[in-house]
Amino acid sequence: MLRILGKIQRLGIVTEPLPKLHEPALTEIGEQLKALIGEQFSGSLAIREVDAGSCNGCELEIQALNNPYYSIERFGVHFVASPRHADMLLVTGPVSRHMEEALRRTYAATPDPKLVIAVGACGANGGEFGASYASCGAVANVIPVDAIIRGCPPTPLDLLRSILEAIGKRSTANPSNKR
């Protein structure tokens, strides 16, 4: 025990410092998101997250959106278990051959008008896995994609920005496209 305490004293803190997140930027993005959701989705955006074969890095960042710091529900966004209740699909990972049919069925079960966002480098282009005998590669190779969130994995703030951007593009492309 004394040996461990001595080592701790000699080495000191070896972790990297916490990143400095700008709270006003988060709040500003969240308020813009809340306003667009209010206009287009009657105040509530339901998201179904689909893991199509990822390493779970993107899922950890998506789950962070629900923690007390980001608290995405305060902006009117919530995650649902059924694609039948969803307005948006967040798809992570390269689509494995085993998940290809499940992803197609999830897409078909999601009511129109729907948004599909491919998350991470793997969702965008297959990432390190690419297309092979076990992987279809990018999400766009299986279902139509409206937006891509790049990064490996993207940060929760990047996820919020991209969701805001995708909803904004949807409203400018078709102003009458409301739920």
GROMACS .gro file of C-alpha atoms in nm:
model
  179
    1MET     CA    1   0.000   0.000   0.000
    2LEU     CA    2   0.281   0.243   0.089
    3ARG     CA    3   0.455   0.157  -0.238
    4ILE     CA    4   0.144   0.254  -0.436
    5LEU     CA    5   0.096   0.578  -0.244
    6GLY     CA    6   0.464   0.663  -0.298
    7LYS     CA    7   0.426   0.605  -0.671
    8ILE     CA    8   0.118   0.828  -0.682
    9GLN     CA    9   0.309   1.101  -0.500
   10ARG     CA   10   0.608   1.075  -0.735
   11LEU     CA   11   0.408   1.070  -1.061
   12GLY     CA   12   0.134   1.317  -0.975
   13ILE     CA   13  -0.169   1.356  -1.199
   14VAL     CA   14  -0.124   1.175  -1.529
   15THR     CA   15  -0.463   1.234  -1.689
   16GLU     CA   16  -0.532   1.499  -1.947
   17PRO     CA   17  -0.720   1.812  -1.842
   18LEU     CA   18  -1.095   1.833  -1.894
   19PRO     CA   19  -1.196   1.994  -2.224
   20LYS     CA   20  -1.336   2.343  -2.192
   21LEU     CA   21  -1.689   2.326  -2.328
   22HIS     CA   22  -1.862   2.651  -2.391
   23GLU     CA   23  -2.197   2.633  -2.211
   24PRO     CA   24  -2.341   2.929  -2.406
   25ALA     CA   25  -2.274   2.747  -2.736
   26LEU     CA   26  -2.457   2.439  -2.608
   27THR     CA   27  -2.751   2.645  -2.486
   28GLU     CA   28  -2.762   2.848  -2.806
   29ILE     CA   29  -2.765   2.537  -3.027
   30GLY     CA   30  -3.023   2.378  -2.801
   31GLU     CA   31  -3.256   2.677  -2.816
   32GLN     CA   32  -3.231   2.689  -3.197
   33LEU     CA   33  -3.305   2.315  -3.204
   34LYS     CA   34  -3.601   2.360  -2.971
   35ALA     CA   35  -3.744   2.636  -3.193
   36LEU     CA   36  -3.716   2.426  -3.512
   37ILE     CA   37  -3.864   2.123  -3.337
   38GLY     CA   38  -4.151   2.340  -3.219
   39GLU     CA   39  -4.221   2.454  -3.574
   40GLN     CA   40  -4.183   2.124  -3.755
   41PHE     CA   41  -4.259   1.849  -3.503
   42SER     CA   42  -4.515   2.013  -3.272
   43GLY     CA   43  -4.257   2.049  -2.996
   44SER     CA   44  -4.118   1.695  -2.977
   45LEU     CA   45  -3.866   1.511  -3.196
   46ALA     CA   46  -3.860   1.132  -3.152
   47ILE     CA   47  -3.533   0.961  -3.250
   48ARG     CA   48  -3.475   0.589  -3.300
   49GLU     CA   49  -3.107   0.500  -3.277
   50VAL     CA   50  -3.001   0.195  -3.480
   51ASP     CA   51  -2.668   0.021  -3.425
   52ALA     CA   52  -2.598  -0.143  -3.760
   53GLY     CA   53  -2.269  -0.303  -3.654
   54SER     CA   54  -2.057  -0.034  -3.490
   55CYS     CA   55  -1.785  -0.050  -3.224
   56ASN     CA   56  -2.019   0.137  -2.980
   57GLY     CA   57  -1.808   0.454  -2.978
   58CYS     CA   58  -2.086   0.653  -3.143
   59GLU     CA   59  -2.346   0.498  -2.912
   60LEU     CA   60  -2.152   0.623  -2.609
   61GLU     CA   61  -2.157   0.977  -2.747
   62ILE     CA   62  -2.526   0.953  -2.837
   63GLN     CA   63  -2.600   0.826  -2.487
   64ALA     CA   64  -2.408   1.124  -2.347
   65LEU     CA   65  -2.677   1.347  -2.499
   66ASN     CA   66  -2.909   1.213  -2.228
   67ASN     CA   67  -2.675   1.286  -1.937
   68PRO     CA   68  -2.740   1.583  -1.703
   69TYR     CA   69  -2.481   1.804  -1.877
   70TYR     CA   70  -2.628   1.790  -2.227
   71SER     CA   71  -2.983   1.691  -2.123
   72ILE     CA   72  -3.119   1.681  -2.477
   73GLU     CA   73  -3.475   1.624  -2.353
   74ARG     CA   74  -3.492   1.986  -2.233
   75PHE     CA   75  -3.483   2.083  -2.601
   76GLY     CA   76  -3.772   1.854  -2.697
   77VAL     CA   77  -3.570   1.558  -2.824
   78HIS     CA   78  -3.625   1.208  -2.692
   79PHE     CA   79  -3.526   0.857  -2.792
   80VAL     CA   80  -3.791   0.595  -2.863
   81ALA     CA   81  -3.779   0.217  -2.870
   82SER     CA   82  -3.999   0.167  -3.175
   83PRO     CA   83  -3.935   0.302  -3.525
   84ARG     CA   84  -4.314   0.339  -3.558
   85HIS     CA   85  -4.295   0.629  -3.311
   86ALA     CA   86  -3.984   0.790  -3.462
   87ASP     CA   87  -3.939   1.103  -3.669
   88MET     CA   88  -3.567   1.045  -3.723
   89LEU     CA   89  -3.331   0.749  -3.749
   90LEU     CA   90  -2.974   0.784  -3.620
   91VAL     CA   91  -2.779   0.496  -3.774
   92THR     CA   92  -2.431   0.410  -3.648
   93GLY     CA   93  -2.163   0.181  -3.781
   94PRO     CA   94  -2.097   0.015  -4.113
   95VAL     CA   95  -2.404  -0.191  -4.196
   96SER     CA   96  -2.313  -0.553  -4.136
   97ARG     CA   97  -2.470  -0.813  -4.367
   98HIS     CA   98  -2.663  -0.950  -4.068
   99MET     CA   99  -2.815  -0.606  -3.995
  100GLU     CA  100  -2.894  -0.514  -4.356
  101GLU     CA  101  -3.248  -0.656  -4.360
  102ALA     CA  102  -3.322  -0.531  -4.007
  103LEU     CA  103  -3.218  -0.178  -4.109
  104ARG     CA  104  -3.438  -0.192  -4.420
  105ARG     CA  105  -3.734  -0.305  -4.206
  106THR     CA  106  -3.669  -0.032  -3.950
  107TYR     CA  107  -3.660   0.226  -4.229
  108ALA     CA  108  -3.985   0.090  -4.375
  109ALA     CA  109  -4.153   0.095  -4.031
  110THR     CA  110  -4.064   0.460  -3.968
  111PRO     CA  111  -4.354   0.685  -4.076
  112ASP     CA  112  -4.309   0.950  -4.345
  113PRO     CA  113  -4.177   1.216  -4.348
  114LYS     CA  114  -3.865   1.076  -4.188
  115LEU     CA  115  -3.507   1.190  -4.154
  116VAL     CA  116  -3.214   0.949  -4.167
  117ILE     CA  117  -2.874   1.051  -4.033
  118ALA     CA  118  -2.563   0.835  -4.071
  119VAL     CA  119  -2.341   0.882  -3.766
  120GLY     CA  120  -1.961   0.856  -3.757
  121ALA     CA  121  -1.698   0.765  -4.010
  122CYS     CA  122  -1.834   0.411  -4.036
  123GLY     CA  123  -2.187   0.528  -4.107
  124ALA     CA  124  -2.060   0.780  -4.361
  125ASN     CA  125  -1.837   0.555  -4.571
  126GLY     CA  126  -1.782   0.226  -4.393
  127GLY     CA  127  -1.484   0.356  -4.194
  128GLU     CA  128  -1.206   0.106  -4.139
  129PHE     CA  129  -1.436  -0.180  -4.229
  130GLY     CA  130  -1.544  -0.054  -4.572
  131ALA     CA  131  -1.750  -0.289  -4.785
  132SER     CA  132  -1.662  -0.656  -4.769
  133TYR     CA  133  -1.815  -1.001  -4.745
  134ALA     CA  134  -1.932  -0.912  -4.391
  135SER     CA  135  -2.018  -0.544  -4.436
  136CYS     CA  136  -2.230  -0.339  -4.675
  137GLY     CA  137  -2.021  -0.034  -4.585
  138ALA     CA  138  -2.193   0.304  -4.560
  139VAL     CA  139  -2.553   0.341  -4.444
  140ALA     CA  140  -2.634   0.506  -4.779
  141ASN     CA  141  -2.556   0.174  -4.950
  142VAL     CA  142  -2.865   0.026  -4.779
  143ILE     CA  143  -3.118   0.307  -4.717
  144PRO     CA  144  -3.149   0.672  -4.828
  145VAL     CA  145  -2.957   0.912  -4.602
  146ASP     CA  146  -3.050   1.278  -4.547
  147ALA     CA  147  -2.742   1.387  -4.351
  148ILE     CA  148  -2.406   1.260  -4.230
  149ILE     CA  149  -2.236   1.335  -3.899
  150ARG     CA  150  -1.863   1.283  -3.946
  151GLY     CA  151  -1.614   1.196  -3.673
  152CYS     CA  152  -1.485   0.888  -3.501
  153PRO     CA  153  -1.683   0.923  -3.283
  154PRO     CA  154  -1.852   1.261  -3.316
  155THR     CA  155  -1.887   1.458  -2.993
  156PRO     CA  156  -2.229   1.518  -2.838
  157LEU     CA  157  -2.204   1.885  -2.939
  158ASP     CA  158  -2.133   1.779  -3.300
  159LEU     CA  159  -2.436   1.550  -3.284
  160LEU     CA  160  -2.657   1.838  -3.166
  161ARG     CA  161  -2.523   2.071  -3.436
  162SER     CA  162  -2.580   1.814  -3.708
  163ILE     CA  163  -2.932   1.728  -3.594
  164LEU     CA  164  -3.008   2.102  -3.598
  165GLU     CA  165  -2.858   2.133  -3.947
  166ALA     CA  166  -3.052   1.832  -4.081
  167ILE     CA  167  -3.382   1.968  -3.948
  168GLY     CA  168  -3.297   2.312  -4.088
  169LYS     CA  169  -3.227   2.167  -4.434
  170ARG     CA  170  -3.554   1.978  -4.417
  171SER     CA  171  -3.750   2.296  -4.342
  172THR     CA  172  -3.586   2.497  -4.622
  173ALA     CA  173  -3.622   2.214  -4.875
  174ASN     CA  174  -3.995   2.174  -4.814
  175PRO     CA  175  -4.162   2.438  -4.592
  176SER     CA  176  -4.492   2.243  -4.583
  177ASN     CA  177  -4.315   1.928  -4.454
  178LYS     CA  178  -4.454   1.934  -4.099
  179ARG     CA  179  -4.579   1.657  -3.875
   0.00000   0.00000   0.00000
